[in-house]
Amino acid sequence: MPGTLTTEVIDTERDCAAAGLRVTLYALTGEGRVAINMGEIGIDGQGTEPLLPEDNYAPGIYEIVFHAGDYQSGQGAQPKFINTIPVRFELDETCHNHLVLSLASTGYSVAAQITAA
């Protein structure tokens, strides 16, 4: 059974889900970086859809770009310090992968939750 890739973003400064924050998923290949999916964080903090569902899952090296600056501007954050947050990682054959971003206006942290499929 193939794996999946999902994401979640928590706005730690406002103590809420970062609803509306956009994310872009790229595959990294010998030719460079190729955009393969885009998504948005829902009101529960989870991505509204898996970024890499089972039917499109493939092992490889990927990058998620969290569009934090746009989100923070929409929340009235001034000054906008962090614009984009790129996170590179490698997926194996059969894991469910969930990336969690904790975001504030001047910093962030990323954690991965990986479970066997």
Backbone as a printed PyTorch tensor [residue, N CA C, xyz], in Angstrom:
tensor([[[  0.8450,  -1.1800,   0.0000],
         [  0.0000,   0.0000,   0.0000],
         [  0.8900,   1.2420,   0.0000]],

        [[  0.6380,   2.1710,  -0.9240],
         [  1.4520,   3.3890,  -0.9700],
         [  1.1850,   4.3020,   0.2200]],

        [[  2.0320,   5.2790,   0.3730],
         [  1.8940,   6.2270,   1.4690],
         [  1.1090,   7.4580,   1.0590]],

        [[  1.1520,   8.4540,   1.9350],
         [  0.5120,   9.7450,   1.6810],
         [  1.3900,  10.8410,   2.2730]],

        [[  1.0990,  12.0700,   1.8790],
         [  1.7470,  13.2340,   2.4640],
         [  0.6670,  14.2560,   2.7840]],

        [[  0.5750,  14.6250,   4.0590],
         [ -0.3660,  15.6450,   4.4990],
         [  0.3950,  16.6910,   5.3080]],

        [[ -0.2820,  17.8080,   5.5670],
         [  0.3670,  18.8790,   6.3170],
         [ -0.6190,  19.5620,   7.2440]],

        [[ -0.0590,  20.2950,   8.1840],
         [ -0.8410,  21.0120,   9.1950],
         [ -0.0430,  22.2570,   9.5780]],

        [[ -0.7330,  23.3820,   9.8110],
         [ -0.0490,  24.6060,  10.2120],
         [ -0.8070,  25.2370,  11.3730]],

        [[ -0.0820,  25.4940,  12.4520],
         [ -0.6350,  26.1270,  13.6380],
         [  0.0020,  27.5010,  13.8000]],

        [[ -0.8240,  28.5000,  13.9530],
         [ -0.3670,  29.8650,  14.2170],
         [ -0.1960,  29.9830,  15.7310]],

        [[  1.0320,  29.8460,  16.2080],
         [  1.2870,  29.8350,  17.6560],
         [  1.1740,  31.2200,  18.2780]],

        [[  1.3150,  32.2390,  17.4750],
         [  1.1980,  33.6010,  17.9850],
         [ -0.2540,  33.9550,  18.3030]],

        [[ -1.1600,  33.4570,  17.4850],
         [ -2.5840,  33.7350,  17.6720],
         [ -3.3180,  32.5650,  18.3120]],

        [[ -2.6030,  31.4450,  18.5410],
         [ -3.1480,  30.2280,  19.1470],
         [ -4.3610,  29.7050,  18.3690]],

        [[ -4.1380,  29.5230,  17.0510],
         [ -5.2270,  29.0270,  16.2050],
         [ -4.6360,  28.3390,  14.9750]],

        [[ -5.5170,  27.7150,  14.2070],
         [ -5.1030,  27.1450,  12.9260],
         [ -4.7530,  28.2780,  11.9620]],

        [[ -3.7930,  28.0470,  11.0900],
         [ -3.3930,  29.0550,  10.1000],
         [ -4.2560,  28.8930,   8.8490]],

        [[ -5.5600,  29.0040,   9.0300],
         [ -6.5100,  28.8120,   7.9370],
         [ -6.2200,  29.7890,   6.7980]],

        [[ -6.2160,  29.2530,   5.5920],
         [ -5.9660,  30.0670,   4.4120],
         [ -4.5140,  30.1040,   3.9650]],

        [[ -3.5880,  29.6200,   4.7830],
         [ -2.1780,  29.6180,   4.3870],
         [ -2.0090,  28.6620,   3.2030]],

        [[ -1.3630,  29.1390,   2.1560],
         [ -1.1390,  28.3380,   0.9550],
         [  0.1610,  27.5500,   1.0640]],

        [[  0.1830,  26.3660,   0.4630],
         [  1.3790,  25.5350,   0.3900],
         [  1.5430,  25.0370,  -1.0390]],

        [[  2.7990,  24.8790,  -1.4490],
         [  3.1090,  24.3340,  -2.7630],
         [  4.0570,  23.1600,  -2.5770]],

        [[  3.7710,  22.0460,  -3.2340],
         [  4.6200,  20.8640,  -3.1730],
         [  5.3910,  20.7400,  -4.4760]],

        [[  6.7000,  20.5400,  -4.3500],
         [  7.5910,  20.3600,  -5.4970],
         [  8.2610,  18.9920,  -5.4070]],

        [[  8.4820,  18.3710,  -6.5530],
         [  9.3540,  17.1960,  -6.6560],
         [ 10.7150,  17.7190,  -7.1030]],

        [[ 11.7750,  17.2120,  -6.4940],
         [ 13.1300,  17.6020,  -6.8880],
         [ 13.6960,  16.4990,  -7.7700]],

        [[ 14.0490,  16.8740,  -8.9940],
         [ 14.5420,  15.9050,  -9.9690],
         [ 15.9010,  16.3690, -10.4770]],

        [[ 16.4870,  15.5900, -11.3600],
         [ 17.7500,  15.9710, -11.9700],
         [ 17.6440,  17.2550, -12.7740]],

        [[ 16.4450,  17.5690, -13.2280],
         [ 16.2190,  18.7910, -13.9950],
         [ 15.8910,  19.9830, -13.1050]],

        [[ 15.7260,  19.7630, -11.8200],
         [ 15.4100,  20.8610, -10.9050],
         [ 14.1540,  20.6120, -10.1070]],

        [[ 13.4390,  21.6810,  -9.8370],
         [ 12.2600,  21.6500,  -8.9720],
         [ 11.0060,  21.7730,  -9.8340]],

        [[ 10.0810,  20.8060,  -9.6830],
         [  8.8580,  20.7770, -10.4730],
         [  7.6560,  20.8460,  -9.5340]],

        [[  6.8070,  21.8670,  -9.7040],
         [  5.5960,  21.9800,  -8.8840],
         [  4.6400,  20.8540,  -9.2540]],

        [[  4.1740,  20.1060,  -8.2360],
         [  3.2630,  18.9940,  -8.5250],
         [  1.9080,  19.1360,  -7.8310]],

        [[  1.7960,  20.0230,  -6.8560],
         [  0.5020,  20.2210,  -6.2070],
         [  0.5300,  21.5080,  -5.3890]],

        [[ -0.6550,  22.0740,  -5.2060],
         [ -0.8150,  23.2310,  -4.3290],
         [ -2.0040,  22.9560,  -3.4310]],

        [[ -1.9710,  23.5410,  -2.2490],
         [ -3.0740,  23.3420,  -1.3230],
         [ -3.2220,  24.5150,  -0.3960]],

        [[ -4.1780,  24.3730,   0.5000],
         [ -4.4670,  25.4260,   1.4610],
         [ -4.8200,  24.8010,   2.7940]],

        [[ -4.4690,  25.4870,   3.8560],
         [ -4.7790,  25.0210,   5.2010],
         [ -6.2220,  25.3960,   5.5260]],

        [[ -6.9630,  24.4220,   6.0620],
         [ -8.3630,  24.6400,   6.4120],
         [ -8.5250,  25.1930,   7.8210]],

        [[ -9.7640,  25.3860,   8.2220],
         [-10.0470,  25.9900,   9.5270],
         [ -9.6540,  25.0940,  10.6970]],

        [[ -9.4220,  23.8000,  10.4330],
         [ -8.9720,  22.8970,  11.4900],
         [ -7.4510,  22.8040,  11.5690]],

        [[ -6.7360,  23.5630,  10.7240],
         [ -5.2730,  23.5390,  10.7160],
         [ -4.6820,  22.5140,   9.7670]],

        [[ -5.5000,  21.6010,   9.2680],
         [ -5.0410,  20.5590,   8.3510],
         [ -5.1350,  21.0520,   6.9160]],

        [[ -4.3030,  20.5000,   6.0570],
         [ -4.4580,  20.7670,   4.6370],
         [ -5.8200,  20.2720,   4.1850]],

        [[ -6.4810,  21.0070,   3.3120],
         [ -7.8290,  20.6240,   2.9040],
         [ -7.8410,  19.3200,   2.1110]],

        [[ -6.7370,  18.9710,   1.4920],
         [ -6.5620,  17.7100,   0.7600],
         [ -5.1280,  17.2430,   0.9800]],

        [[ -4.8520,  15.9270,   0.8850],
         [ -3.4580,  15.4860,   0.9370],
         [ -2.6510,  16.1260,  -0.1890]],

        [[ -1.4310,  16.5400,   0.1090],
         [ -0.5740,  17.0960,  -0.9400],
         [ -0.0850,  16.0110,  -1.8780]],

        [[  0.0490,  14.8210,  -1.3550],
         [  0.4560,  13.6750,  -2.1630],
         [ -0.4220,  12.4970,  -1.7410]],

        [[ -1.5630,  12.3040,  -2.4250],
         [ -2.4600,  11.2010,  -2.0610],
         [ -1.8920,   9.8600,  -2.5000]],

        [[ -2.4960,   8.7880,  -2.0190],
         [ -2.0070,   7.4350,  -2.3050],
         [ -1.8340,   7.1760,  -3.8010]],

        [[ -2.7730,   7.6360,  -4.6310],
         [ -2.6930,   7.3210,  -6.0630],
         [ -1.5880,   8.0810,  -6.7980]],

        [[ -1.0090,   9.1120,  -6.1830],
         [  0.1050,   9.8500,  -6.7940],
         [  1.4090,   9.7000,  -6.0180]],

        [[  1.3950,   8.8940,  -4.9750],
         [  2.5560,   8.7750,  -4.0890],
         [  3.7130,   8.0760,  -4.7870]],

        [[  4.9060,   8.6300,  -4.6510],
         [  6.1250,   8.0080,  -5.1790],
         [  7.2790,   8.3890,  -4.2670]],

        [[  8.1700,   7.4480,  -3.9770],
         [  9.3580,   7.7920,  -3.1950],
         [ 10.1780,   8.8490,  -3.9300]],

        [[ 10.8880,   9.6560,  -3.1820],
         [ 11.7320,  10.6640,  -3.8070],
         [ 11.9950,  11.8260,  -2.8760]],

        [[ 12.6350,  12.8410,  -3.4260],
         [ 12.9670,  14.0410,  -2.6630],
         [ 11.9760,  15.1330,  -3.0610]],

        [[ 11.4240,  15.7720,  -2.0530],
         [ 10.3750,  16.7740,  -2.2500],
         [ 10.6980,  18.0370,  -1.4630]],

        [[  9.9690,  19.0860,  -1.7980],
         [ 10.0520,  20.3350,  -1.0520],
         [  8.6400,  20.9100,  -0.9230]],

        [[  8.2760,  21.2700,   0.2910],
         [  7.0410,  22.0200,   0.5190],
         [  7.4470,  23.4600,   0.7770]],

        [[  6.7510,  24.3840,   0.1420],
         [  6.9480,  25.7990,   0.4310],
         [  5.6690,  26.3070,   1.0920]],

        [[  5.8150,  26.7670,   2.3210],
         [  4.7080,  27.3690,   3.0590],
         [  4.7460,  28.8740,   2.7740]],

        [[  3.6630,  29.4240,   2.2800],
         [  3.5880,  30.8460,   1.9150],
         [  3.1590,  31.6650,   3.1430]],

        [[  4.0740,  31.7500,   4.0930],
         [  3.7890,  32.3670,   5.3910],
         [  3.5830,  33.8700,   5.3030]],

        [[  4.3220,  34.5490,   4.4430],
         [  4.2240,  36.0010,   4.3420],
         [  2.8440,  36.4620,   3.9040]],

        [[  2.2810,  35.7770,   2.9190],
         [  0.9340,  36.1250,   2.4610],
         [ -0.0740,  35.9210,   3.5910]],

        [[  0.0640,  34.8020,   4.2970],
         [ -0.8380,  34.5230,   5.4160],
         [ -0.7080,  35.6010,   6.4950]],

        [[  0.5240,  35.9120,   6.8650],
         [  0.7440,  36.8950,   7.9290],
         [  0.2340,  38.2750,   7.5340]],

        [[  0.4020,  38.6620,   6.2820],
         [ -0.1310,  39.9490,   5.8160],
         [ -1.6440,  39.9770,   5.9570]],

        [[ -2.2830,  38.8450,   5.6450],
         [ -3.7260,  38.7470,   5.7780],
         [ -4.2040,  38.8290,   7.2170]],

        [[ -3.2880,  38.5200,   8.1510],
         [ -3.6190,  38.5970,   9.5740],
         [ -3.2510,  39.9510,  10.1670]],

        [[ -2.7130,  40.8410,   9.3460],
         [ -2.3380,  42.1780,   9.8120],
         [ -0.9880,  42.2310,  10.4970]],

        [[ -0.1540,  41.1920,  10.3200],
         [  1.1720,  41.1670,  10.9540],
         [  2.0680,  42.2280,  10.3260]],

        [[  2.6750,  43.0470,  11.1400],
         [  3.6130,  44.0770,  10.6850],
         [  4.7920,  44.1220,  11.6260]],

        [[  6.0020,  44.1770,  11.1670],
         [  6.3610,  44.0030,   9.7570],
         [  6.3190,  42.5260,   9.3790]],

        [[  6.1950,  42.2520,   8.0980],
         [  6.2310,  40.8800,   7.6030],
         [  7.6900,  40.4470,   7.5520]],

        [[  8.0860,  39.5440,   8.4250],
         [  9.4870,  39.1250,   8.5180],
         [  9.7560,  37.8710,   7.6930]],

        [[  8.9640,  36.8360,   7.8770],
         [  9.1710,  35.5710,   7.1680],
         [  8.2470,  35.5400,   5.9570]],

        [[  8.8280,  35.3460,   4.7730],
         [  8.0260,  35.3360,   3.5570],
         [  7.6190,  33.9190,   3.1700]],

        [[  8.5760,  33.0760,   2.8400],
         [  8.2880,  31.6860,   2.5060],
         [  9.1560,  30.7760,   3.3700]],

        [[  8.6500,  29.5770,   3.6110],
         [  9.3700,  28.5880,   4.4000],
         [  9.4910,  27.3240,   3.5540]],

        [[ 10.6810,  27.0650,   2.9930],
         [ 10.8740,  25.8320,   2.2300],
         [ 11.3510,  24.7100,   3.1590]],

        [[ 10.7750,  23.5330,   2.9870],
         [ 11.1790,  22.3650,   3.7860],
         [ 11.4330,  21.2260,   2.8130]],

        [[ 12.6830,  20.7400,   2.7650],
         [ 13.0470,  19.6200,   1.8850],
         [ 13.1210,  18.3400,   2.7000]],

        [[ 12.6670,  17.2400,   2.0630],
         [ 12.6150,  15.9520,   2.7680],
         [ 12.5690,  14.8330,   1.7380]],

        [[ 12.8090,  13.6250,   2.2100],
         [ 12.7730,  12.4500,   1.3440],
         [ 11.6970,  11.4960,   1.8320]],

        [[ 10.8910,  10.9980,   0.9050],
         [  9.8390,  10.0430,   1.2300],
         [ 10.2750,   8.6490,   0.8270]],

        [[  9.9700,   7.6670,   1.6840],
         [ 10.2690,   6.2870,   1.3140],
         [  9.0340,   5.6580,   0.6780]],

        [[  9.0470,   4.3580,   0.5520],
         [  8.0220,   3.6940,  -0.2420],
         [  6.6360,   3.6290,   0.3740]],

        [[  6.5240,   3.4060,   1.6660],
         [  5.1910,   3.0650,   2.1840],
         [  4.8280,   3.7540,   3.4930]],

        [[  5.1870,   4.9710,   3.6750],
         [  4.8650,   5.6480,   4.9360],
         [  3.7970,   6.7130,   4.7410]],

        [[  3.0200,   6.9120,   5.7910],
         [  2.1320,   8.0650,   5.8660],
         [  2.9460,   9.1730,   6.5130]],

        [[  3.0880,  10.2920,   5.8360],
         [  3.9450,  11.3920,   6.2820],
         [  3.0810,  12.6150,   6.5340]],

        [[  3.2740,  13.2180,   7.6940],
         [  2.4940,  14.3910,   8.0720],
         [  3.4670,  15.4410,   8.5890]],

        [[  3.5500,  16.5850,   7.8860],
         [  4.4410,  17.6700,   8.3080],
         [  3.6270,  18.7160,   9.0530]],

        [[  4.1260,  19.0990,  10.2240],
         [  3.4490,  20.0830,  11.0580],
         [  4.3460,  21.3090,  11.1830]],

        [[  3.8050,  22.4630,  10.7940],
         [  4.5140,  23.7290,  10.9080],
         [  3.8820,  24.5300,  12.0330]],

        [[  4.6950,  24.9600,  12.9860],
         [  4.2680,  25.8930,  14.0310],
         [  4.8370,  27.2450,  13.6540]],

        [[  3.9630,  28.2340,  13.4790],
         [  4.3470,  29.5010,  12.8850],
         [  4.0510,  30.6710,  13.8090]],

        [[  5.0140,  31.6000,  13.9000],
         [  4.8250,  32.9010,  14.5490],
         [  5.3810,  33.9460,  13.5840]],

        [[  5.1940,  35.2110,  13.8830],
         [  5.6300,  36.2460,  12.9410],
         [  7.1430,  36.3420,  12.8070]],

        [[  7.8910,  35.8940,  13.8010],
         [  9.3520,  36.0020,  13.7360],
         [ 10.0760,  34.6630,  13.8270]],

        [[  9.3610,  33.5540,  13.6960],
         [ 10.0260,  32.2630,  13.7590],
         [  9.0650,  31.1150,  13.4660]],

        [[  9.6090,  29.9200,  13.3410],
         [  8.8050,  28.7520,  13.0600],
         [  9.5690,  27.4950,  13.4500]],

        [[  8.8490,  26.3800,  13.5640],
         [  9.4690,  25.0810,  13.7310],
         [  8.6690,  24.0680,  12.9160]],

        [[  9.3510,  23.0180,  12.4960],
         [  8.7300,  21.9890,  11.6640],
         [  8.9790,  20.6370,  12.3190]],

        [[  7.9460,  19.8160,  12.3620],
         [  8.0750,  18.4550,  12.8740],
         [  7.4160,  17.5050,  11.8930]],

        [[  7.9070,  16.2910,  11.8380],
         [  7.3220,  15.2690,  10.9580],
         [  6.7630,  14.1490,  11.8120]],

        [[  5.6070,  13.6710,  11.4250],
         [  5.0090,  12.4830,  12.0230],
         [  4.9730,  11.4440,  10.9190]],

        [[  5.7030,  10.3500,  11.1090],
         [  5.8380,   9.3250,  10.0690],
         [  5.3610,   7.9980,  10.6380]],

        [[  4.4100,   7.3690,   9.9530],
         [  3.9020,   6.0700,  10.3820],
         [  3.8870,   5.1160,   9.1940]],

        [[  4.0360,   3.8410,   9.4750],
         [  4.0120,   2.8390,   8.4130],
         [  2.6220,   2.7840,   7.8020]],

        [[  2.5900,   2.6010,   6.5000],
         [  1.2970,   2.5420,   5.7780],
         [  0.6090,   1.2110,   6.0470]]])
